Tab-separated table of C-alpha atoms and ligand atoms in Angstrom:
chain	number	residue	atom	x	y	z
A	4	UNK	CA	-33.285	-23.035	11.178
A	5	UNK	CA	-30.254	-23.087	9.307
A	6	UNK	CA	-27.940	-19.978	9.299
A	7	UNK	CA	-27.667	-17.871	6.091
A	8	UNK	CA	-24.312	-18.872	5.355
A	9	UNK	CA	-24.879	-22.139	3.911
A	10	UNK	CA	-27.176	-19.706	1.232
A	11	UNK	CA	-24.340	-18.733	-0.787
A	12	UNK	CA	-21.482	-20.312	-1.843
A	13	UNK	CA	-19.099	-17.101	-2.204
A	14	UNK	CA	-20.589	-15.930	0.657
A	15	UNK	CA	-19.925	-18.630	2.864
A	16	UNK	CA	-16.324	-18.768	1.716
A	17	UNK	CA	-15.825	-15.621	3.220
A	18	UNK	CA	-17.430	-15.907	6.327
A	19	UNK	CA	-16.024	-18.997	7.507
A	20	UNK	CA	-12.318	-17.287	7.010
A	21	UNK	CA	-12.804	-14.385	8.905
A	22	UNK	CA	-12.728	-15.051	12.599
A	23	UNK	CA	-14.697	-12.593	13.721
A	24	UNK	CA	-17.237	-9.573	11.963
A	25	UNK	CA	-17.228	-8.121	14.843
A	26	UNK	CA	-16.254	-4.633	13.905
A	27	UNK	CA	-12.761	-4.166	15.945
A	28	UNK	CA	-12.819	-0.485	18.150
A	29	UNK	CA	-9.634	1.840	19.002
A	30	UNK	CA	-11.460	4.140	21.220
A	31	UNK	CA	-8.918	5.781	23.404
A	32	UNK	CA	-6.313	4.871	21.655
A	33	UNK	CA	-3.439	7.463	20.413
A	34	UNK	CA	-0.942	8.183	18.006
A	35	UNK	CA	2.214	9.646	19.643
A	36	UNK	CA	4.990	11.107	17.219
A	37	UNK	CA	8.110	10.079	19.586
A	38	UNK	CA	11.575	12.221	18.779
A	39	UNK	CA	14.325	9.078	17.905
A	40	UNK	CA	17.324	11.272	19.502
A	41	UNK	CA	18.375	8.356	21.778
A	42	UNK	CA	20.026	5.186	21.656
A	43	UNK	CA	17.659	3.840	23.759
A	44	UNK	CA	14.532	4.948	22.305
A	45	UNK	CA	13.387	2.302	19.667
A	46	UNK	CA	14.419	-0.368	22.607
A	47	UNK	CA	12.175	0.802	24.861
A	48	UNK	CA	9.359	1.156	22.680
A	49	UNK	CA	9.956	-2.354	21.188
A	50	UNK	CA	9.754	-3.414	24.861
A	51	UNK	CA	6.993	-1.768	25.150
A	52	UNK	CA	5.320	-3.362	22.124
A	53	UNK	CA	6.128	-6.683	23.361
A	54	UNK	CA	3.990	-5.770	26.245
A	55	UNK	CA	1.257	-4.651	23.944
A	56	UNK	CA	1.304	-1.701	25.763
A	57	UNK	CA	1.793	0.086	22.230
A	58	UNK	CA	1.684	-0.837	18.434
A	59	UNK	CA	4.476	0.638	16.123
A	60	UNK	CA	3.406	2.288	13.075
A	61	UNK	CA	6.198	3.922	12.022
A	62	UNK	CA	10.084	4.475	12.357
A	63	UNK	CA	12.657	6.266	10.871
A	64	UNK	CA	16.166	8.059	12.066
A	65	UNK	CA	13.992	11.010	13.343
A	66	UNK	CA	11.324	10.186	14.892
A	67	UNK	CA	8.744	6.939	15.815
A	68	UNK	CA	5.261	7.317	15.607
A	69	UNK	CA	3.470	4.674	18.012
A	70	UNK	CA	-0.639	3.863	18.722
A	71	UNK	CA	-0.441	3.645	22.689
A	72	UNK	CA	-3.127	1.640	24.160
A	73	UNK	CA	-5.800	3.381	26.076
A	74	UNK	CA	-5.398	1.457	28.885
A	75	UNK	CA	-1.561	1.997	29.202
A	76	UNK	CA	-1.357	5.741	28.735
A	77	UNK	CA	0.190	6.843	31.707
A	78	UNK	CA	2.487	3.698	31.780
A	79	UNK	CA	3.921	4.467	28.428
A	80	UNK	CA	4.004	8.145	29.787
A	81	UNK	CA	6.218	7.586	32.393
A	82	UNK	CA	8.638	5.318	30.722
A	83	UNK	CA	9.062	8.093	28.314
A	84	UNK	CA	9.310	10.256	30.847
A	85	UNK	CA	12.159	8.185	32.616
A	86	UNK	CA	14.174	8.104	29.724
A	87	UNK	CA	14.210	12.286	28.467
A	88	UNK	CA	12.211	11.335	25.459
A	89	UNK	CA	10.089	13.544	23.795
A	90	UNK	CA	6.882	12.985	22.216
A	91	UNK	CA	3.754	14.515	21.394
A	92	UNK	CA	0.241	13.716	20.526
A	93	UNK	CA	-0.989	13.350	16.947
A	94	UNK	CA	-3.840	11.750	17.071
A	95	UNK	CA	-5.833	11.849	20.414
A	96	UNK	CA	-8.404	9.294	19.507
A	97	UNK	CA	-7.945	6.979	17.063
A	98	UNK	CA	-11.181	5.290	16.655
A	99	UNK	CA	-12.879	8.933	16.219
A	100	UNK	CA	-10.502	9.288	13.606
A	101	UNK	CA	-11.620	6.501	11.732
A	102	UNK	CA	-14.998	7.332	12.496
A	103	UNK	CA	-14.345	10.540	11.020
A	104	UNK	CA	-11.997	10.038	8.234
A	105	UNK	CA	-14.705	8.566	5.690
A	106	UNK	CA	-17.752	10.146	5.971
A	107	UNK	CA	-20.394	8.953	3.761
A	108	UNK	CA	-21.279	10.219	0.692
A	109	UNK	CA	-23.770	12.795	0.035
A	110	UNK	CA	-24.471	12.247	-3.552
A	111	UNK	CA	-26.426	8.820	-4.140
A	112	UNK	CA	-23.296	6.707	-5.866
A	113	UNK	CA	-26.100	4.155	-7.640
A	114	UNK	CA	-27.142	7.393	-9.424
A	115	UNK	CA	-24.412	8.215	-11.185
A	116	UNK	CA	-23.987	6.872	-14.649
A	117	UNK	CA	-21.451	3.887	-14.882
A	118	UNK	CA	-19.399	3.606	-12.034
A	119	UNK	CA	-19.204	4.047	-8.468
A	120	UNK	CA	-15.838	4.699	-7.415
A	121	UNK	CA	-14.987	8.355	-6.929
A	122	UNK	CA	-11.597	10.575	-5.098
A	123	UNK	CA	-13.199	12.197	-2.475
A	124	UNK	CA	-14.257	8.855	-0.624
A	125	UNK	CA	-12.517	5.770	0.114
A	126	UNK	CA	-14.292	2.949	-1.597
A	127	UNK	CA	-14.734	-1.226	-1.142
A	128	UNK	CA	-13.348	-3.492	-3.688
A	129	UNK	CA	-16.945	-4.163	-5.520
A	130	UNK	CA	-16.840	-0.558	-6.368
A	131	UNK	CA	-13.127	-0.564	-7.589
A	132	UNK	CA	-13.484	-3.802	-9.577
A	133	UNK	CA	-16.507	-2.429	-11.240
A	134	UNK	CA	-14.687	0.777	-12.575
A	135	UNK	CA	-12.076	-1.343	-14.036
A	136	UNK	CA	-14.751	-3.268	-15.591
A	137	UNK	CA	-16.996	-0.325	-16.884
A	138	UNK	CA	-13.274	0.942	-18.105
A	139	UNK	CA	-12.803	-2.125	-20.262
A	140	UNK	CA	-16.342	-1.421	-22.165
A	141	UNK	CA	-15.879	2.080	-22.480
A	142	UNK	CA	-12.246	1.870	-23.830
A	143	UNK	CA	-11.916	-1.821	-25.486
A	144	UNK	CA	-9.307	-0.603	-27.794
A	145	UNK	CA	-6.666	0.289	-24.689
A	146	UNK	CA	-8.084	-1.411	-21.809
A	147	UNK	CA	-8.046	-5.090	-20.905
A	148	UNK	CA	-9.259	-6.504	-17.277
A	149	UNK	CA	-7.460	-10.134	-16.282
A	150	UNK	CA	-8.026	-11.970	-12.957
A	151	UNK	CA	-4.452	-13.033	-12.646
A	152	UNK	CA	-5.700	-15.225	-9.675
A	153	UNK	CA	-7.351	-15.574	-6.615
A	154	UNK	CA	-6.434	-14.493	-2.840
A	155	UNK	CA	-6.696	-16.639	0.040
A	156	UNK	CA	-10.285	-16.334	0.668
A	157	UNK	CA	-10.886	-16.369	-3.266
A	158	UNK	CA	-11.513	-12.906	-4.328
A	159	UNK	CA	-10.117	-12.604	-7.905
A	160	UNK	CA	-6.780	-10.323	-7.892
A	161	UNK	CA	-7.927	-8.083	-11.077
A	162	UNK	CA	-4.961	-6.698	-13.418
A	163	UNK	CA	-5.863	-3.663	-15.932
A	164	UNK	CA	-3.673	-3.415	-19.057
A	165	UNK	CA	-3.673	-0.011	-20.589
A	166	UNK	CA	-1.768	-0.145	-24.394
A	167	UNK	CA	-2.138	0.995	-27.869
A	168	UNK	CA	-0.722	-2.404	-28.890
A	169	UNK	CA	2.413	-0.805	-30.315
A	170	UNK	CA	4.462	-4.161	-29.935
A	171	UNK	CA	7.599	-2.245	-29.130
A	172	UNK	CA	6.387	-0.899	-26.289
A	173	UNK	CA	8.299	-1.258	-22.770
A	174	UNK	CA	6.015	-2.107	-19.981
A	175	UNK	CA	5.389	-0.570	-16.645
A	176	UNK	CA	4.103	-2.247	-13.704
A	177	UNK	CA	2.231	-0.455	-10.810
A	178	UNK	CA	0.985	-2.004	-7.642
A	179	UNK	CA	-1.225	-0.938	-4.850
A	180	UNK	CA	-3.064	-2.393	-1.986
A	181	UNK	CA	-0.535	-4.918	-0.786
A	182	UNK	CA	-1.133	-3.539	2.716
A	183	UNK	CA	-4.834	-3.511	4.055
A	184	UNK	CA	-4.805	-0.386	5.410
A	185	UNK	CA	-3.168	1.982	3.388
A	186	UNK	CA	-6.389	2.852	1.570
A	187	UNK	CA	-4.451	5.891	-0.077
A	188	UNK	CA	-3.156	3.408	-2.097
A	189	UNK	CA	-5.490	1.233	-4.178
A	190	UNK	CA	-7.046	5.094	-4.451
A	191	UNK	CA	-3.713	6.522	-6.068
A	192	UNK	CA	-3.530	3.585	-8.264
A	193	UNK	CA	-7.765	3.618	-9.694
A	194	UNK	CA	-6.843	7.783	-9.960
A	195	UNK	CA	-3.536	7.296	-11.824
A	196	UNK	CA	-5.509	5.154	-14.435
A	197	UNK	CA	-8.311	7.550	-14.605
A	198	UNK	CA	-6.163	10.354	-15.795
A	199	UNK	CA	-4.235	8.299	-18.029
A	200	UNK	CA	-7.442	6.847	-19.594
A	201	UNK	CA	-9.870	10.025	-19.666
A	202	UNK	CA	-7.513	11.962	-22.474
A	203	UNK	CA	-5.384	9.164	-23.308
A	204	UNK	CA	-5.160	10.258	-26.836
A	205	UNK	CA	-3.282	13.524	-26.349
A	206	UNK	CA	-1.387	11.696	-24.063
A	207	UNK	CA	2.757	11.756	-24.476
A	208	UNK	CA	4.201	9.613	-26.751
A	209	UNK	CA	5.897	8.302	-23.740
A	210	UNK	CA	3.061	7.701	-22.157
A	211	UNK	CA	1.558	6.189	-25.134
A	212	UNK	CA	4.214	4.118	-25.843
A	213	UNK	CA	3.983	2.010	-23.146
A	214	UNK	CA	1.798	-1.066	-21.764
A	215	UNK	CA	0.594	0.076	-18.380
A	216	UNK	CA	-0.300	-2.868	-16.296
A	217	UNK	CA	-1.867	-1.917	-13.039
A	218	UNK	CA	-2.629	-4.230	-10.036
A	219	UNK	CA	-4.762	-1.431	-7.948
A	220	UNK	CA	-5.487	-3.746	-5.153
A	221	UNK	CA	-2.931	-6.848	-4.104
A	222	UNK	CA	-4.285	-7.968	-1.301
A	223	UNK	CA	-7.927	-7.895	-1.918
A	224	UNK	CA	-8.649	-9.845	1.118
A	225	UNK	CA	-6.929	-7.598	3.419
A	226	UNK	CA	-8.762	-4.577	2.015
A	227	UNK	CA	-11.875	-5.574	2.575
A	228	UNK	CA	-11.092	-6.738	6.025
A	229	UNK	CA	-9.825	-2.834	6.916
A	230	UNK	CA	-12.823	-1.873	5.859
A	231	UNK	CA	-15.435	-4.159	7.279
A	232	UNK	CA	-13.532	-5.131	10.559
A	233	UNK	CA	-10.655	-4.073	11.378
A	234	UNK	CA	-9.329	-0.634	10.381
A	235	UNK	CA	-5.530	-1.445	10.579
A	236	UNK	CA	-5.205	-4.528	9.142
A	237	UNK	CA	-2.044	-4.591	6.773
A	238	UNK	CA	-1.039	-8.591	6.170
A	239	UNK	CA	-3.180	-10.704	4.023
A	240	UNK	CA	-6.051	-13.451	5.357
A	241	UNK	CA	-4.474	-16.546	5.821
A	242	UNK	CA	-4.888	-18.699	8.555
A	243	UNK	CA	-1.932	-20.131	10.023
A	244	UNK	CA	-1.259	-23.845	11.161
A	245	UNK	CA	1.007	-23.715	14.187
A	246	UNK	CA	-0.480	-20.120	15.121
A	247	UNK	CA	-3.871	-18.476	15.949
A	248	UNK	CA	-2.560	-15.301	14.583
A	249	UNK	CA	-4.162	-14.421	10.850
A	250	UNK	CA	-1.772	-13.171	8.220
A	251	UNK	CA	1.192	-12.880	6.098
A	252	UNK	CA	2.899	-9.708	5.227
A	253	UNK	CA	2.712	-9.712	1.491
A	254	UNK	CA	5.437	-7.112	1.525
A	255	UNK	CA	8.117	-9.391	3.310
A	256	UNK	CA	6.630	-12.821	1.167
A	257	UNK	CA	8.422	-12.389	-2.357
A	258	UNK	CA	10.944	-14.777	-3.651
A	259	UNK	CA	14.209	-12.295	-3.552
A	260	UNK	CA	16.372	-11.587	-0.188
A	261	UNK	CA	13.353	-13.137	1.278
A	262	UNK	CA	13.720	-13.683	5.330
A	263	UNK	CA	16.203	-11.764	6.070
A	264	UNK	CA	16.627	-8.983	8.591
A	265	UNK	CA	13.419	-6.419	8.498
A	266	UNK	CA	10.719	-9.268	8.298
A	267	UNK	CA	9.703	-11.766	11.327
A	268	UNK	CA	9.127	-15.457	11.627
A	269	UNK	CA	6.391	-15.157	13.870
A	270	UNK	CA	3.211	-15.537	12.670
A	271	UNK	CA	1.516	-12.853	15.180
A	272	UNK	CA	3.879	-10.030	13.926
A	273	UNK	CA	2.941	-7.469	11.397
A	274	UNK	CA	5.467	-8.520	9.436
A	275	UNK	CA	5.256	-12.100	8.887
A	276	UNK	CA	6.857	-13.633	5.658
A	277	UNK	CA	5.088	-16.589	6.046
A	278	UNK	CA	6.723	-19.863	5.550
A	279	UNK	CA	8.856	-19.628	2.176
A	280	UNK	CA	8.996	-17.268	-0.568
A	281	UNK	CA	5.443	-16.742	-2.839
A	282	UNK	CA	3.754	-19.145	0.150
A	283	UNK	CA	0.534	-16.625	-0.508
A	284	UNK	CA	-1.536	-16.849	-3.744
A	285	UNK	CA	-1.315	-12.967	-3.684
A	286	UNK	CA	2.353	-12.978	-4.257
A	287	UNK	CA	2.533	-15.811	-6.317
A	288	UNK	CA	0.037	-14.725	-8.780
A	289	UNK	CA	1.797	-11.810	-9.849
A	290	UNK	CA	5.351	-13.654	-10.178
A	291	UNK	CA	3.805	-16.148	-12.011
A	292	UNK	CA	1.897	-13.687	-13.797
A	293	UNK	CA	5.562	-12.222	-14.751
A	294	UNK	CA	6.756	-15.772	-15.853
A	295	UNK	CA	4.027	-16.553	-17.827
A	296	UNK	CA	4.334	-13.604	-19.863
A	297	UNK	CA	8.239	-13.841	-20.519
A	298	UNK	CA	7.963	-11.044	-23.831
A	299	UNK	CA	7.383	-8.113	-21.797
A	300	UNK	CA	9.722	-5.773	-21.659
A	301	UNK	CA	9.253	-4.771	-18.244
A	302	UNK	CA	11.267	-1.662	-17.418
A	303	UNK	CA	9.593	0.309	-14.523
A	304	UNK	CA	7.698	-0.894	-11.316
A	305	UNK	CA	6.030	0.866	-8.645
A	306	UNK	CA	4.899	-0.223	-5.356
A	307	UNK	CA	2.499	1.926	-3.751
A	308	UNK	CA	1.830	2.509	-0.038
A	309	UNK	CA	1.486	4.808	2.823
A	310	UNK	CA	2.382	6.778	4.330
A	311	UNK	CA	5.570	8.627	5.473
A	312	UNK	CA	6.282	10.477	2.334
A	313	UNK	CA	9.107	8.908	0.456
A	314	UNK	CA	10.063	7.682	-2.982
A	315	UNK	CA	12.591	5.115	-2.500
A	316	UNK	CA	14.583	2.183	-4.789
A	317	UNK	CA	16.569	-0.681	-3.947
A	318	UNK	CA	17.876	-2.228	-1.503
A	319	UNK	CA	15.481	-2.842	1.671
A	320	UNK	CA	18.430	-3.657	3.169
A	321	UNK	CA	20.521	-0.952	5.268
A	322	UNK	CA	23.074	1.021	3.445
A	323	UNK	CA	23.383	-1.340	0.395
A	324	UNK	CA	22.504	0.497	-2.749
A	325	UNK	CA	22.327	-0.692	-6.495
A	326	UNK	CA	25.304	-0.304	-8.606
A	327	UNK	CA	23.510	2.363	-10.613
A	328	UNK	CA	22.023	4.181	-7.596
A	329	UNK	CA	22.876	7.605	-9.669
A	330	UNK	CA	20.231	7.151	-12.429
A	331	UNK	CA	17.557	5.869	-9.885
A	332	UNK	CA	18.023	8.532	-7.669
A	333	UNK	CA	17.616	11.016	-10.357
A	334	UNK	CA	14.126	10.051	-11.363
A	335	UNK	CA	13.207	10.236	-7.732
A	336	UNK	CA	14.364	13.581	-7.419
A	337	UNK	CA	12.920	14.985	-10.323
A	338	UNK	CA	9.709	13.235	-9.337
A	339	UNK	CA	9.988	14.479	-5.483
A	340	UNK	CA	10.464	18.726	-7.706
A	341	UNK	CA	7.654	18.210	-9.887
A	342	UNK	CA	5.511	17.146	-6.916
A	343	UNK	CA	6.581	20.507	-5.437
A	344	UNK	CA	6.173	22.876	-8.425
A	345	UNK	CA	2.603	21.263	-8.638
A	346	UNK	CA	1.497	22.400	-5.001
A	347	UNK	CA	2.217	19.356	-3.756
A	348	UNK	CA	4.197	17.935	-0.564
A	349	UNK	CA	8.019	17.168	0.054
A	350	UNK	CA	8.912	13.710	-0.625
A	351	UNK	CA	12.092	12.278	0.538
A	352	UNK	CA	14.000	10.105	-2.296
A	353	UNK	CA	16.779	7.315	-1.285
A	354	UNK	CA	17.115	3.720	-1.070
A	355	UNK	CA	14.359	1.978	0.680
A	356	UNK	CA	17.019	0.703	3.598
A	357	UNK	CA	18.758	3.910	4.469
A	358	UNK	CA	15.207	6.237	4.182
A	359	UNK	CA	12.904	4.145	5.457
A	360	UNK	CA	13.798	0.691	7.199
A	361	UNK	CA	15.359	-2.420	6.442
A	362	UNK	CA	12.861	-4.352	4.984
A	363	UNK	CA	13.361	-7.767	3.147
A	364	UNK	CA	11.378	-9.804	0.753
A	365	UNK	CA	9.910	-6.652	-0.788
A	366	UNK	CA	8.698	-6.635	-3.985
A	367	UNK	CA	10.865	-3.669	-5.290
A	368	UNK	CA	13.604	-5.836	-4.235
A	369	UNK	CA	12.160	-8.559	-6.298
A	370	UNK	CA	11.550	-6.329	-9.460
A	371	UNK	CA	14.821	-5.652	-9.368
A	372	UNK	CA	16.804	-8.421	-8.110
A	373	UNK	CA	14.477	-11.470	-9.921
A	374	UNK	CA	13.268	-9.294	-12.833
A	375	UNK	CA	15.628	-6.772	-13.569
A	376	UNK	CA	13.784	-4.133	-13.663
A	377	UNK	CA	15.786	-0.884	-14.187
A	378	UNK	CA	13.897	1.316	-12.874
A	379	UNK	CA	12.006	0.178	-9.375
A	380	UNK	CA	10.303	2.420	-6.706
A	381	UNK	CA	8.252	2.475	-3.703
A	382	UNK	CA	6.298	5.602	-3.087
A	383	UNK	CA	4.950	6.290	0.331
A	384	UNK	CA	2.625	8.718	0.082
A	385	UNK	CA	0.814	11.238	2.671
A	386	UNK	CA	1.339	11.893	5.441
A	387	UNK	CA	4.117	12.133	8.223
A	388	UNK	CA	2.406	11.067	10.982
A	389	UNK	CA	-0.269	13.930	11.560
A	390	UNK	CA	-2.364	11.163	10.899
A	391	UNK	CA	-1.104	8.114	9.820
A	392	UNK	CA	-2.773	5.499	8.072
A	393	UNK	CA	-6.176	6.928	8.988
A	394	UNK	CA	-5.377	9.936	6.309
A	395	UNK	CA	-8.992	11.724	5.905
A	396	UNK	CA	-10.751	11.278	2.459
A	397	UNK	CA	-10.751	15.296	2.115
A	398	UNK	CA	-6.478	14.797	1.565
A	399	UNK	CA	-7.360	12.149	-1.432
A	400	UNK	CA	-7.754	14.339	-3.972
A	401	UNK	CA	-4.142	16.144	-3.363
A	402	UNK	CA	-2.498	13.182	-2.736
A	403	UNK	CA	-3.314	10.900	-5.723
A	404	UNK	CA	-2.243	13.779	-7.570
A	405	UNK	CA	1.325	13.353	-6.303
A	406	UNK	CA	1.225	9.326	-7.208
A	407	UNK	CA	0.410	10.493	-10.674
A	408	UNK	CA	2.905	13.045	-11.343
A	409	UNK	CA	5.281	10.374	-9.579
A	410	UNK	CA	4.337	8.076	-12.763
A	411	UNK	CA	4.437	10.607	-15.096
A	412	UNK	CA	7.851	11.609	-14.147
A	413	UNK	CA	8.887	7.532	-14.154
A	414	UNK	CA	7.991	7.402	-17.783
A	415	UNK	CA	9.015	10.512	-18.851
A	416	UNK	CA	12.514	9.957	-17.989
A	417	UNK	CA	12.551	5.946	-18.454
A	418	UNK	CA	10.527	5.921	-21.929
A	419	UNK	CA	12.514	8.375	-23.519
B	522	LIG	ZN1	2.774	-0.433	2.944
């Protein structure tokens, strides 16, 4: 008898792609939060990720936060050990954390009357592509749903336009899901255009008076890998011709500053730019997206991820800053203070290089540096490291509410 594949065509797109459905397992694994006080720290632990001993998830000035491998424990231990460094545990087993961070839902989602998707659970991309949809029917007179393209593996990359048509509206651009497993994301972005939709009426004029375009998941592939394999899966799906390794880093693939320092050539790291600039329909279908559409007045764009709690702008590059670093910086900070005055967490604001990493081939780099976009941002949102990308579905609820008070403030201060 013939497998099932062969049954359906979309279906059998998909699973000849994947390599495996073999659900992937971190049991024993841990997340260590490792104090960056010594010059010698992030060498040894990029040894030690060479080795696969450990996987780095994190890094700043302050402090790294690493998965160690089960079976290397006491190895990475003593190295530590050996050197003075400090380091604690955050997470003490990561695949109970996953196992844990999602529970399912009590309420029966079918039940509910037109859509799925809620914010106290993370959901697949059926059920996010199907409240976009449902938002279409129930607002047609501000909402319009576009498949700007398809990802490797041929899931449709779904783009919702929220306007009142005013055609002197400047346009804002917001982007989630770009990396797999920062499900925080593609949740901020669905919650952000719930709140904007549900009263949008009694909205600010400055809210109003722009076109919202919103992109809630990127890498659609990715996603849906995370959550039916592989947990931490961050690059995209494609398969690679000199390499066994899957996956480009969508983040390091746009067509500005791309491969330079703070992205890899090699097609097993997690930050692979893949082979030239926009060489992943996923990328490319939003530039061309932008160059097909040359009237917008773009004038804000915001990259979403997780997690690390930062707003930052231009450059991904190390202590280079935009000329007009002043005004950027401003609507960070207010953004980072209204976040506080709401109840919400502290959020660090600087350019992307100096905060974060060096990072190249970003596409807040590319907003800015290709589009001219005035006013770009990344937002990483919760948490610092208590637990990482596997943030529990109880912190959703909090934390989309500091993506959209993050927007709010953007267009507050930029559409005025
Ligand atoms: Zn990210």
């Amino acid at each position: 008898m013939k497998g099932p594949a062969v049954i359906i065509c979309r279906h059998l797109i998909y699973l000849t792609t994947s390599h495996t459905t073999e659900k992937v397992t971190y049991s024993g694994n841990q997340l260590w939060k490792i104090t960056n006080d010594n010059k010698t720290t992030l060498k040894l632990l990029k040894t030690l990720a060479k080795e696969k001993y450990l996987t780095l998830w994190k890094l700043n000035a302050k402090k790294i936060d690493a998965m160690v491998d089960h079976k290397h424990l006491n190895h990475v231990k003593e190295k530590l050990l050996e050197n003075n460094q400090k380091y604690e545990v955050s997470v003490e087993d990561i695949q109970k954390a996953i196992d844990e961070a999602n529970p399912k839902p009590q309420e029966d989602l079918d039940e509910r009357k037109g859509y799925r998707l809620t914010w106290n659970h993370y959901h697949n991309l059926d059920d996010i592509y199907d409240y976009l949809n449902y938002l279409e029917v129930i607002f047609p007179t501000i909402c319009t749903v576009s498949t700007i393209g398809s990802s490797v593996e041929g899931r449709p990359i779904k783009l919702l336009r929220i306007s009142n048509r005013n055609p002197n509206n400047k346009a804002m651009f917001v982007e989630g899901g770009i990396h797999a497993r920062e499900w925080i994301s593609p949740a901020s972005v669905t919650y952000i255009i719930s709140q904007l939709t549900s009263n949008y009426d009694n909205e600010a004029s400055y809210i109003k008076n722009l076109d919202w375009y919103f992109v809630p998941v990127l890498n659609p592939d990715g996603y849906e890998y995370s959550h039916n394999v592989d947990r931490l899966w961050r690059k995209n799906r494609a398969k690679n011709k000199i390499s066994n390794c899957v996956g480009v880093d969508l983040n390091r693939n746009w067509g500005y500053d791309w491969g330079k320092s703070g992205s890899s050539s090699d097609p097993c790291s997690d930050t692979y730019r893949g082979t030239k600039p926009f060489s992943e329909p996923e990328t490319a279908n939003i530039a061309n997206f932008f160059i097909n559409n040359p009237n917008i007045q773009w004038v804000g764009y915001l990259s979403v991820h997780s997690y690390g709690q930062n707003i930052v702008y231009p450059w991904g590059a190390p202590n280079v800053i935009v000329e007009d670093h002043r005004e950027l910086n401003d609507v960070g900070i207010q953004a980072a203070k209204n976040i506080v005055s709401a109840g919400g967490e502290n959020y660090t604001v600087g350019p992307a290089g100096t905060v974060i990493y060096e990072a190249s081939g970003i596409s807040m780099d590319w907003a800015r540096g290709s589009q001219a976009i005035k006013y770009p941002y990344s937002i990483e949102l919760r948490d610092k490291g208590d637990h990482g990308f596997i943030l529990p579905a109880e912190f959703i609820t909090v934390t989309t509410k500091e993506a959209l008070i993050t927007v709010r403030t953007m267009a507050q201060i930029i559409n005025n």
